[in-house]
């Protein structure tokens, strides 16, 4: 289950998380996992400059700390058909995986998931644009 941004911010203020680059909350789970949120534009799986920075930071940490597992879960908001959002979330996760591999993360430790419209950071009704739900989450263990 993903922490809503408000909970992440509360953890940050309590000293349990550290604000990452560009205000991304990079919180540490109780099991020493690190989480990164990578944003995307509507209908796109293309990584912009800010997203590339988040992914390369995550890849650096995965290599530096000898991660045993990296889980990348793509997400979509609820604008458009559900099946298209499922595919878009898969393409987002794959885009993140490709960049992490190019930064030295071993493909064998990466698991890719596509959540589509499910498990949203901010629950919304159908056809409501939600930039916070257009993302991929990277969890490094």
GROMACS .gro file of N, CA and C in nm:
model
  423
    1UNK      N    1   0.085  -0.118   0.000
    1UNK     CA    2   0.000   0.000   0.000
    1UNK      C    3   0.089   0.124   0.000
    2UNK      N    4   0.050   0.223  -0.075
    2UNK     CA    5   0.128   0.345  -0.088
    2UNK      C    6   0.084   0.447   0.014
    3UNK      N    7   0.180   0.521   0.066
    3UNK     CA    8   0.148   0.628   0.159
    3UNK      C    9   0.096   0.749   0.083
    4UNK      N   10  -0.019   0.803   0.123
    4UNK     CA   11  -0.061   0.928   0.061
    4UNK      C   12   0.042   1.037   0.090
    5UNK      N   13   0.050   1.135   0.000
    5UNK     CA   14   0.149   1.242   0.013
    5UNK      C   15   0.137   1.311   0.149
    6UNK      N   16   0.015   1.329   0.199
    6UNK     CA   17  -0.003   1.396   0.328
    6UNK      C   18   0.065   1.318   0.440
    7UNK      N   19   0.054   1.186   0.436
    7UNK     CA   20   0.119   1.104   0.538
    7UNK      C   21   0.270   1.113   0.521
    8UNK      N   22   0.316   1.109   0.394
    8UNK     CA   23   0.459   1.123   0.368
    8UNK      C   24   0.512   1.255   0.421
    9UNK      N   25   0.435   1.363   0.400
    9UNK     CA   26   0.477   1.494   0.451
    9UNK      C   27   0.480   1.492   0.603
   10UNK      N   28   0.381   1.429   0.666
   10UNK     CA   29   0.379   1.422   0.812
   10UNK      C   30   0.500   1.345   0.863
   11UNK      N   31   0.534   1.236   0.795
   11UNK     CA   32   0.652   1.160   0.835
   11UNK      C   33   0.778   1.244   0.818
   12UNK      N   34   0.783   1.321   0.711
   12UNK     CA   35   0.899   1.407   0.689
   12UNK      C   36   0.914   1.507   0.802
   13UNK      N   37   0.803   1.566   0.841
   13UNK     CA   38   0.807   1.665   0.949
   13UNK      C   39   0.843   1.601   1.082
   14UNK      N   40   0.809   1.473   1.097
   14UNK     CA   41   0.840   1.402   1.221
   14UNK      C   42   0.982   1.346   1.221
   15UNK      N   43   1.054   1.366   1.112
   15UNK     CA   44   1.191   1.318   1.105
   15UNK      C   45   1.205   1.177   1.051
   16UNK      N   46   1.096   1.118   1.000
   16UNK     CA   47   1.100   0.982   0.948
   16UNK      C   48   1.124   0.978   0.799
   17UNK      N   49   1.123   1.092   0.735
   17UNK     CA   50   1.145   1.096   0.590
   17UNK      C   51   1.227   1.219   0.558
   18UNK      N   52   1.283   1.217   0.439
   18UNK     CA   53   1.362   1.331   0.395
   18UNK      C   54   1.306   1.381   0.264
   19UNK      N   55   1.286   1.512   0.250
   19UNK     CA   56   1.242   1.564   0.122
   19UNK      C   57   1.349   1.536   0.017
   20UNK      N   58   1.307   1.481  -0.094
   20UNK     CA   59   1.400   1.451  -0.202
   20UNK      C   60   1.409   1.569  -0.298
   21UNK      N   61   1.470   1.548  -0.413
   21UNK     CA   62   1.484   1.655  -0.511
   21UNK      C   63   1.347   1.702  -0.560
   22UNK      N   64   1.339   1.831  -0.589
   22UNK     CA   65   1.217   1.891  -0.642
   22UNK      C   66   1.095   1.861  -0.555
   23UNK      N   67   1.117   1.847  -0.424
   23UNK     CA   68   1.005   1.830  -0.332
   23UNK      C   69   0.949   1.689  -0.329
   24UNK      N   70   1.011   1.594  -0.399
   24UNK     CA   71   0.963   1.456  -0.397
   24UNK      C   72   0.991   1.401  -0.258
   25UNK      N   73   0.891   1.336  -0.199
   25UNK     CA   74   0.913   1.275  -0.069
   25UNK      C   75   0.980   1.141  -0.090
   26UNK      N   76   1.092   1.127  -0.027
   26UNK     CA   77   1.173   1.006  -0.035
   26UNK      C   78   1.173   0.951   0.108
   27UNK      N   79   1.075   0.867   0.138
   27UNK     CA   80   1.063   0.821   0.275
   27UNK      C   81   1.126   0.683   0.291
   28UNK      N   82   1.166   0.654   0.413
   28UNK     CA   83   1.226   0.526   0.443
   28UNK      C   84   1.122   0.442   0.513
   29UNK      N   85   1.093   0.326   0.456
   29UNK     CA   86   0.999   0.233   0.518
   29UNK      C   87   1.064   0.169   0.640
   30UNK      N   88   0.984   0.111   0.725
   30UNK     CA   89   1.036   0.044   0.843
   30UNK      C   90   1.131  -0.070   0.809
   31UNK      N   91   1.119  -0.128   0.690
   31UNK     CA   92   1.205  -0.239   0.652
   31UNK      C   93   1.326  -0.192   0.572
   32UNK      N   94   1.363  -0.066   0.589
   32UNK     CA   95   1.478  -0.006   0.523
   32UNK      C   96   1.464   0.008   0.373
   33UNK      N   97   1.343   0.005   0.323
   33UNK     CA   98   1.321   0.029   0.181
   33UNK      C   99   1.312   0.179   0.158
   34UNK      N  100   1.351   0.220   0.037
   34UNK     CA  101   1.340   0.361  -0.002
   34UNK      C  102   1.239   0.368  -0.115
   35UNK      N  103   1.163   0.477  -0.117
   35UNK     CA  104   1.060   0.494  -0.218
   35UNK      C  105   1.078   0.628  -0.290
   36UNK      N  106   1.057   0.626  -0.420
   36UNK     CA  107   1.070   0.745  -0.504
   36UNK      C  108   0.945   0.752  -0.592
   37UNK      N  109   0.894   0.872  -0.613
   37UNK     CA  110   0.779   0.894  -0.701
   37UNK      C  111   0.827   0.970  -0.823
   38UNK      N  112   0.797   0.915  -0.941
   38UNK     CA  113   0.837   0.973  -1.069
   38UNK      C  114   0.711   1.022  -1.139
   39UNK      N  115   0.703   1.151  -1.168
   39UNK     CA  116   0.584   1.208  -1.232
   39UNK      C  117   0.589   1.200  -1.384
   40UNK      N  118   0.470   1.203  -1.445
   40UNK     CA  119   0.455   1.200  -1.591
   40UNK      C  120   0.350   1.300  -1.635
   41UNK      N  121   0.360   1.342  -1.760
   41UNK     CA  122   0.260   1.429  -1.822
   41UNK      C  123   0.138   1.345  -1.861
   42UNK      N  124   0.022   1.407  -1.882
   42UNK     CA  125  -0.099   1.332  -1.920
   42UNK      C  126  -0.076   1.249  -2.047
   43UNK      N  127  -0.118   1.124  -2.041
   43UNK     CA  128  -0.113   1.037  -2.157
   43UNK      C  129   0.027   1.000  -2.204
   44UNK      N  130   0.129   1.026  -2.124
   44UNK     CA  131   0.267   1.007  -2.168
   44UNK      C  132   0.343   0.912  -2.076
   45UNK      N  133   0.436   0.839  -2.137
   45UNK     CA  134   0.529   0.756  -2.062
   45UNK      C  135   0.671   0.810  -2.078
   46UNK      N  136   0.682   0.932  -2.130
   46UNK     CA  137   0.813   0.993  -2.151
   46UNK      C  138   0.862   1.058  -2.021
   47UNK      N  139   0.988   1.031  -1.988
   47UNK     CA  140   1.049   1.089  -1.869
   47UNK      C  141   1.099   1.229  -1.902
   48UNK      N  142   1.054   1.329  -1.824
   48UNK     CA  143   1.105   1.465  -1.844
   48UNK      C  144   1.233   1.482  -1.760
   49UNK      N  145   1.292   1.600  -1.768
   49UNK     CA  146   1.420   1.627  -1.700
   49UNK      C  147   1.412   1.599  -1.550
   50UNK      N  148   1.306   1.644  -1.485
   50UNK     CA  149   1.290   1.623  -1.341
   50UNK      C  150   1.275   1.475  -1.308
   51UNK      N  151   1.197   1.405  -1.389
   51UNK     CA  152   1.176   1.261  -1.367
   51UNK      C  153   1.304   1.182  -1.387
   52UNK      N  154   1.383   1.219  -1.486
   52UNK     CA  155   1.511   1.153  -1.510
   52UNK      C  156   1.600   1.167  -1.387
   53UNK      N  157   1.600   1.284  -1.327
   53UNK     CA  158   1.681   1.306  -1.207
   53UNK      C  159   1.637   1.214  -1.093
   54UNK      N  160   1.506   1.201  -1.071
   54UNK     CA  161   1.456   1.114  -0.965
   54UNK      C  162   1.497   0.970  -0.991
   55UNK      N  163   1.481   0.924  -1.115
   55UNK     CA  164   1.515   0.785  -1.149
   55UNK      C  165   1.665   0.761  -1.136
   56UNK      N  166   1.747   0.853  -1.183
   56UNK     CA  167   1.892   0.834  -1.171
   56UNK      C  168   1.937   0.836  -1.025
   57UNK      N  169   1.873   0.918  -0.943
   57UNK     CA  170   1.903   0.917  -0.799
   57UNK      C  171   1.866   0.781  -0.738
   58UNK      N  172   1.751   0.728  -0.777
   58UNK     CA  173   1.708   0.597  -0.726
   58UNK      C  174   1.804   0.488  -0.772
   59UNK      N  175   1.845   0.494  -0.898
   59UNK     CA  176   1.939   0.395  -0.951
   59UNK      C  177   2.073   0.403  -0.877
   60UNK      N  178   2.120   0.524  -0.853
   60UNK     CA  179   2.245   0.542  -0.779
   60UNK      C  180   2.235   0.478  -0.642
   61UNK      N  181   2.123   0.502  -0.573
   61UNK     CA  182   2.104   0.441  -0.441
   61UNK      C  183   2.096   0.289  -0.449
   62UNK      N  184   2.027   0.237  -0.551
   62UNK     CA  185   2.015   0.091  -0.566
   62UNK      C  186   2.152   0.026  -0.582
   63UNK      N  187   2.237   0.088  -0.661
   63UNK     CA  188   2.373   0.035  -0.683
   63UNK      C  189   2.458   0.055  -0.557
   64UNK      N  190   2.454   0.176  -0.502
   64UNK     CA  191   2.536   0.210  -0.385
   64UNK      C  192   2.508   0.120  -0.266
   65UNK      N  193   2.378   0.091  -0.242
   65UNK     CA  194   2.339   0.014  -0.125
   65UNK      C  195   2.318  -0.134  -0.157
   66UNK      N  196   2.360  -0.177  -0.276
   66UNK     CA  197   2.352  -0.318  -0.316
   66UNK      C  198   2.210  -0.374  -0.298
   67UNK      N  199   2.114  -0.307  -0.358
   67UNK     CA  200   1.974  -0.348  -0.347
   67UNK      C  201   1.955  -0.492  -0.392
   68UNK      N  202   1.870  -0.562  -0.321
   68UNK     CA  203   1.836  -0.699  -0.358
   68UNK      C  204   1.712  -0.703  -0.446
   69UNK      N  205   1.630  -0.597  -0.437
   69UNK     CA  206   1.505  -0.592  -0.512
   69UNK      C  207   1.468  -0.447  -0.541
   70UNK      N  208   1.425  -0.423  -0.664
   70UNK     CA  209   1.370  -0.293  -0.703
   70UNK      C  210   1.233  -0.322  -0.764
   71UNK      N  211   1.129  -0.262  -0.707
   71UNK     CA  212   0.994  -0.279  -0.759
   71UNK      C  213   0.949  -0.146  -0.818
   72UNK      N  214   0.911  -0.149  -0.945
   72UNK     CA  215   0.863  -0.029  -1.014
   72UNK      C  216   0.717  -0.052  -1.048
   73UNK      N  217   0.630   0.035  -0.997
   73UNK     CA  218   0.487   0.023  -1.024
   73UNK      C  219   0.439   0.147  -1.096
   74UNK      N  220   0.389   0.128  -1.218
   74UNK     CA  221   0.334   0.238  -1.296
   74UNK      C  222   0.189   0.263  -1.258
   75UNK      N  223   0.149   0.389  -1.264
   75UNK     CA  224   0.012   0.430  -1.230
   75UNK      C  225  -0.040   0.527  -1.335
   76UNK      N  226  -0.172   0.542  -1.338
   76UNK     CA  227  -0.237   0.638  -1.428
   76UNK      C  228  -0.352   0.703  -1.353
   77UNK      N  229  -0.389   0.823  -1.399
   77UNK     CA  230  -0.510   0.882  -1.342
   77UNK      C  231  -0.630   0.817  -1.410
   78UNK      N  232  -0.750   0.864  -1.381
   78UNK     CA  233  -0.870   0.798  -1.431
   78UNK      C  234  -0.929   0.867  -1.553
   79UNK      N  235  -0.847   0.943  -1.626
   79UNK     CA  236  -0.893   1.007  -1.749
   79UNK      C  237  -0.870   0.908  -1.862
   80UNK      N  238  -0.975   0.877  -1.937
   80UNK     CA  239  -0.964   0.783  -2.048
   80UNK      C  240  -1.009   0.643  -2.010
   81UNK      N  241  -1.011   0.555  -2.110
   81UNK     CA  242  -1.055   0.417  -2.086
   81UNK      C  243  -0.961   0.341  -1.993
   82UNK      N  244  -1.019   0.258  -1.910
   82UNK     CA  245  -0.943   0.182  -1.811
   82UNK      C  246  -0.833   0.096  -1.876
   83UNK      N  247  -0.864   0.029  -1.987
   83UNK     CA  248  -0.764  -0.057  -2.051
   83UNK      C  249  -0.646   0.024  -2.105
   84UNK      N  250  -0.673   0.143  -2.158
   84UNK     CA  251  -0.564   0.229  -2.205
   84UNK      C  252  -0.479   0.279  -2.088
   85UNK      N  253  -0.542   0.309  -1.976
   85UNK     CA  254  -0.467   0.353  -1.858
   85UNK      C  255  -0.382   0.240  -1.801
   86UNK      N  256  -0.432   0.117  -1.811
   86UNK     CA  257  -0.353   0.001  -1.767
   86UNK      C  258  -0.226  -0.010  -1.851
   87UNK      N  259  -0.242   0.001  -1.982
   87UNK     CA  260  -0.127  -0.006  -2.073
   87UNK      C  261  -0.031   0.111  -2.051
   88UNK      N  262  -0.086   0.231  -2.030
   88UNK     CA  263  -0.003   0.349  -2.005
   88UNK      C  264   0.079   0.330  -1.878
   89UNK      N  265   0.018   0.276  -1.775
   89UNK     CA  266   0.092   0.255  -1.650
   89UNK      C  267   0.205   0.153  -1.671
   90UNK      N  268   0.182   0.053  -1.755
   90UNK     CA  269   0.286  -0.045  -1.787
   90UNK      C  270   0.402   0.022  -1.861
   91UNK      N  271   0.370   0.107  -1.959
   91UNK     CA  272   0.475   0.177  -2.034
   91UNK      C  273   0.555   0.271  -1.944
   92UNK      N  274   0.489   0.333  -1.848
   92UNK     CA  275   0.560   0.421  -1.754
   92UNK      C  276   0.660   0.341  -1.670
   93UNK      N  277   0.616   0.227  -1.619
   93UNK     CA  278   0.705   0.143  -1.539
   93UNK      C  279   0.822   0.093  -1.623
   94UNK      N  280   0.796   0.055  -1.748
   94UNK     CA  281   0.903   0.007  -1.835
   94UNK      C  282   1.003   0.118  -1.869
   95UNK      N  283   0.954   0.241  -1.887
   95UNK     CA  284   1.044   0.354  -1.914
   95UNK      C  285   1.139   0.375  -1.796
   96UNK      N  286   1.086   0.364  -1.675
   96UNK     CA  287   1.169   0.378  -1.556
   96UNK      C  288   1.270   0.264  -1.549
   97UNK      N  289   1.224   0.142  -1.577
   97UNK     CA  290   1.315   0.026  -1.573
   97UNK      C  291   1.431   0.043  -1.672
   98UNK      N  292   1.400   0.085  -1.794
   98UNK     CA  293   1.505   0.103  -1.895
   98UNK      C  294   1.612   0.202  -1.847
   99UNK      N  295   1.568   0.313  -1.789
   99UNK     CA  296   1.665   0.412  -1.742
   99UNK      C  297   1.746   0.358  -1.625
  100UNK      N  298   1.681   0.288  -1.534
  100UNK     CA  299   1.755   0.231  -1.420
  100UNK      C  300   1.859   0.130  -1.468
  101UNK      N  301   1.823   0.050  -1.566
  101UNK     CA  302   1.919  -0.046  -1.622
  101UNK      C  303   2.036   0.027  -1.686
  102UNK      N  304   2.008   0.136  -1.758
  102UNK     CA  305   2.116   0.211  -1.823
  102UNK      C  306   2.207   0.278  -1.721
  103UNK      N  307   2.156   0.295  -1.598
  103UNK     CA  308   2.235   0.354  -1.490
  103UNK      C  309   2.305   0.248  -1.404
  104UNK      N  310   2.300   0.122  -1.448
  104UNK     CA  311   2.377   0.018  -1.380
  104UNK      C  312   2.300  -0.075  -1.289
  105UNK      N  313   2.168  -0.061  -1.280
  105UNK     CA  314   2.090  -0.152  -1.195
  105UNK      C  315   2.069  -0.283  -1.272
  106UNK      N  316   2.099  -0.394  -1.208
  106UNK     CA  317   2.087  -0.525  -1.270
  106UNK      C  318   1.941  -0.559  -1.297
  107UNK      N  319   1.911  -0.593  -1.421
  107UNK     CA  320   1.774  -0.624  -1.463
  107UNK      C  321   1.712  -0.737  -1.379
  108UNK      N  322   1.794  -0.830  -1.334
  108UNK     CA  323   1.742  -0.945  -1.259
  108UNK      C  324   1.679  -0.908  -1.126
  109UNK      N  325   1.713  -0.791  -1.071
  109UNK     CA  326   1.655  -0.754  -0.941
  109UNK      C  327   1.535  -0.662  -0.957
  110UNK      N  328   1.498  -0.628  -1.081
  110UNK     CA  329   1.388  -0.534  -1.105
  110UNK      C  330   1.259  -0.609  -1.136
  111UNK      N  331   1.154  -0.573  -1.064
  111UNK     CA  332   1.019  -0.623  -1.090
  111UNK      C  333   0.935  -0.506  -1.136
  112UNK      N  334   0.860  -0.525  -1.244
  112UNK     CA  335   0.776  -0.420  -1.300
  112UNK      C  336   0.629  -0.458  -1.282
  113UNK      N  337   0.551  -0.361  -1.233
  113UNK     CA  338   0.407  -0.381  -1.214
  113UNK      C  339   0.333  -0.265  -1.280
  114UNK      N  340   0.211  -0.294  -1.322
  114UNK     CA  341   0.124  -0.190  -1.379
  114UNK      C  342  -0.006  -0.187  -1.300
  115UNK      N  343  -0.028  -0.079  -1.228
  115UNK     CA  344  -0.149  -0.068  -1.145
  115UNK      C  345  -0.264  -0.002  -1.219
  116UNK      N  346  -0.237   0.061  -1.333
  116UNK     CA  347  -0.343   0.129  -1.407
  116UNK      C  348  -0.406   0.237  -1.321
  117UNK      N  349  -0.538   0.234  -1.314
  117UNK     CA  350  -0.613   0.333  -1.235
  117UNK      C  351  -0.626   0.292  -1.088
  118UNK      N  352  -0.582   0.172  -1.054
  118UNK     CA  353  -0.597   0.121  -0.917
  118UNK      C  354  -0.485   0.173  -0.827
  119UNK      N  355  -0.508   0.169  -0.697
  119UNK     CA  356  -0.407   0.207  -0.597
  119UNK      C  357  -0.353   0.347  -0.620
  120UNK      N  358  -0.444   0.442  -0.638
  120UNK     CA  359  -0.405   0.580  -0.665
  120UNK      C  360  -0.356   0.649  -0.539
  121UNK      N  361  -0.263   0.742  -0.559
  121UNK     CA  362  -0.213   0.824  -0.449
  121UNK      C  363  -0.324   0.911  -0.394
  122UNK      N  364  -0.403   0.969  -0.485
  122UNK     CA  365  -0.518   1.052  -0.448
  122UNK      C  366  -0.641   0.996  -0.520
  123UNK      N  367  -0.732   0.930  -0.448
  123UNK     CA  368  -0.850   0.873  -0.513
  123UNK      C  369  -0.934   0.982  -0.580
  124UNK      N  370  -0.978   0.954  -0.704
  124UNK     CA  371  -1.062   1.047  -0.779
  124UNK      C  372  -1.174   0.971  -0.848
  125UNK      N  373  -1.272   1.046  -0.897
  125UNK     CA  374  -1.376   0.988  -0.980
  125UNK      C  375  -1.323   0.970  -1.122
  126UNK      N  376  -1.399   0.898  -1.204
  126UNK     CA  377  -1.362   0.882  -1.344
  126UNK      C  378  -1.352   1.016  -1.414
  127UNK      N  379  -1.258   1.023  -1.509
  127UNK     CA  380  -1.236   1.139  -1.595
  127UNK      C  381  -1.197   1.268  -1.521
  128UNK      N  382  -1.141   1.253  -1.401
  128UNK     CA  383  -1.090   1.368  -1.327
  128UNK      C  384  -0.937   1.367  -1.342
  129UNK      N  385  -0.881   1.468  -1.408
  129UNK     CA  386  -0.735   1.473  -1.421
  129UNK      C  387  -0.669   1.487  -1.283
  130UNK      N  388  -0.567   1.407  -1.261
  130UNK     CA  389  -0.499   1.410  -1.131
  130UNK      C  390  -0.349   1.390  -1.153
  131UNK      N  391  -0.273   1.499  -1.163
  131UNK     CA  392  -0.129   1.487  -1.186
  131UNK      C  393  -0.058   1.398  -1.085
  132UNK      N  394  -0.102   1.398  -0.961
  132UNK     CA  395  -0.036   1.316  -0.859
  132UNK      C  396  -0.053   1.167  -0.884
  133UNK      N  397  -0.152   1.129  -0.964
  133UNK     CA  398  -0.175   0.987  -0.993
  133UNK      C  399  -0.108   0.941  -1.122
  134UNK      N  400  -0.047   1.033  -1.195
  134UNK     CA  401   0.027   0.998  -1.317
  134UNK      C  402   0.173   0.979  -1.281
  135UNK      N  403   0.204   0.858  -1.231
  135UNK     CA  404   0.338   0.838  -1.178
  135UNK      C  405   0.383   0.693  -1.189
  136UNK      N  406   0.507   0.675  -1.152
  136UNK     CA  407   0.562   0.542  -1.127
  136UNK      C  408   0.630   0.550  -0.992
  137UNK      N  409   0.609   0.449  -0.911
  137UNK     CA  410   0.674   0.444  -0.781
  137UNK      C  411   0.788   0.342  -0.789
  138UNK      N  412   0.901   0.381  -0.737
  138UNK     CA  413   1.017   0.293  -0.729
  138UNK      C  414   1.040   0.261  -0.582
  139UNK      N  415   1.042   0.133  -0.549
  139UNK     CA  416   1.074   0.091  -0.412
  139UNK      C  417   1.200   0.007  -0.420
  140UNK      N  418   1.298   0.046  -0.342
  140UNK     CA  419   1.427  -0.022  -0.339
  140UNK      C  420   1.445  -0.089  -0.204
  141UNK      N  421   1.474  -0.217  -0.206
  141UNK     CA  422   1.496  -0.294  -0.082
  141UNK      C  423   1.634  -0.356  -0.086
   0.00000   0.00000   0.00000
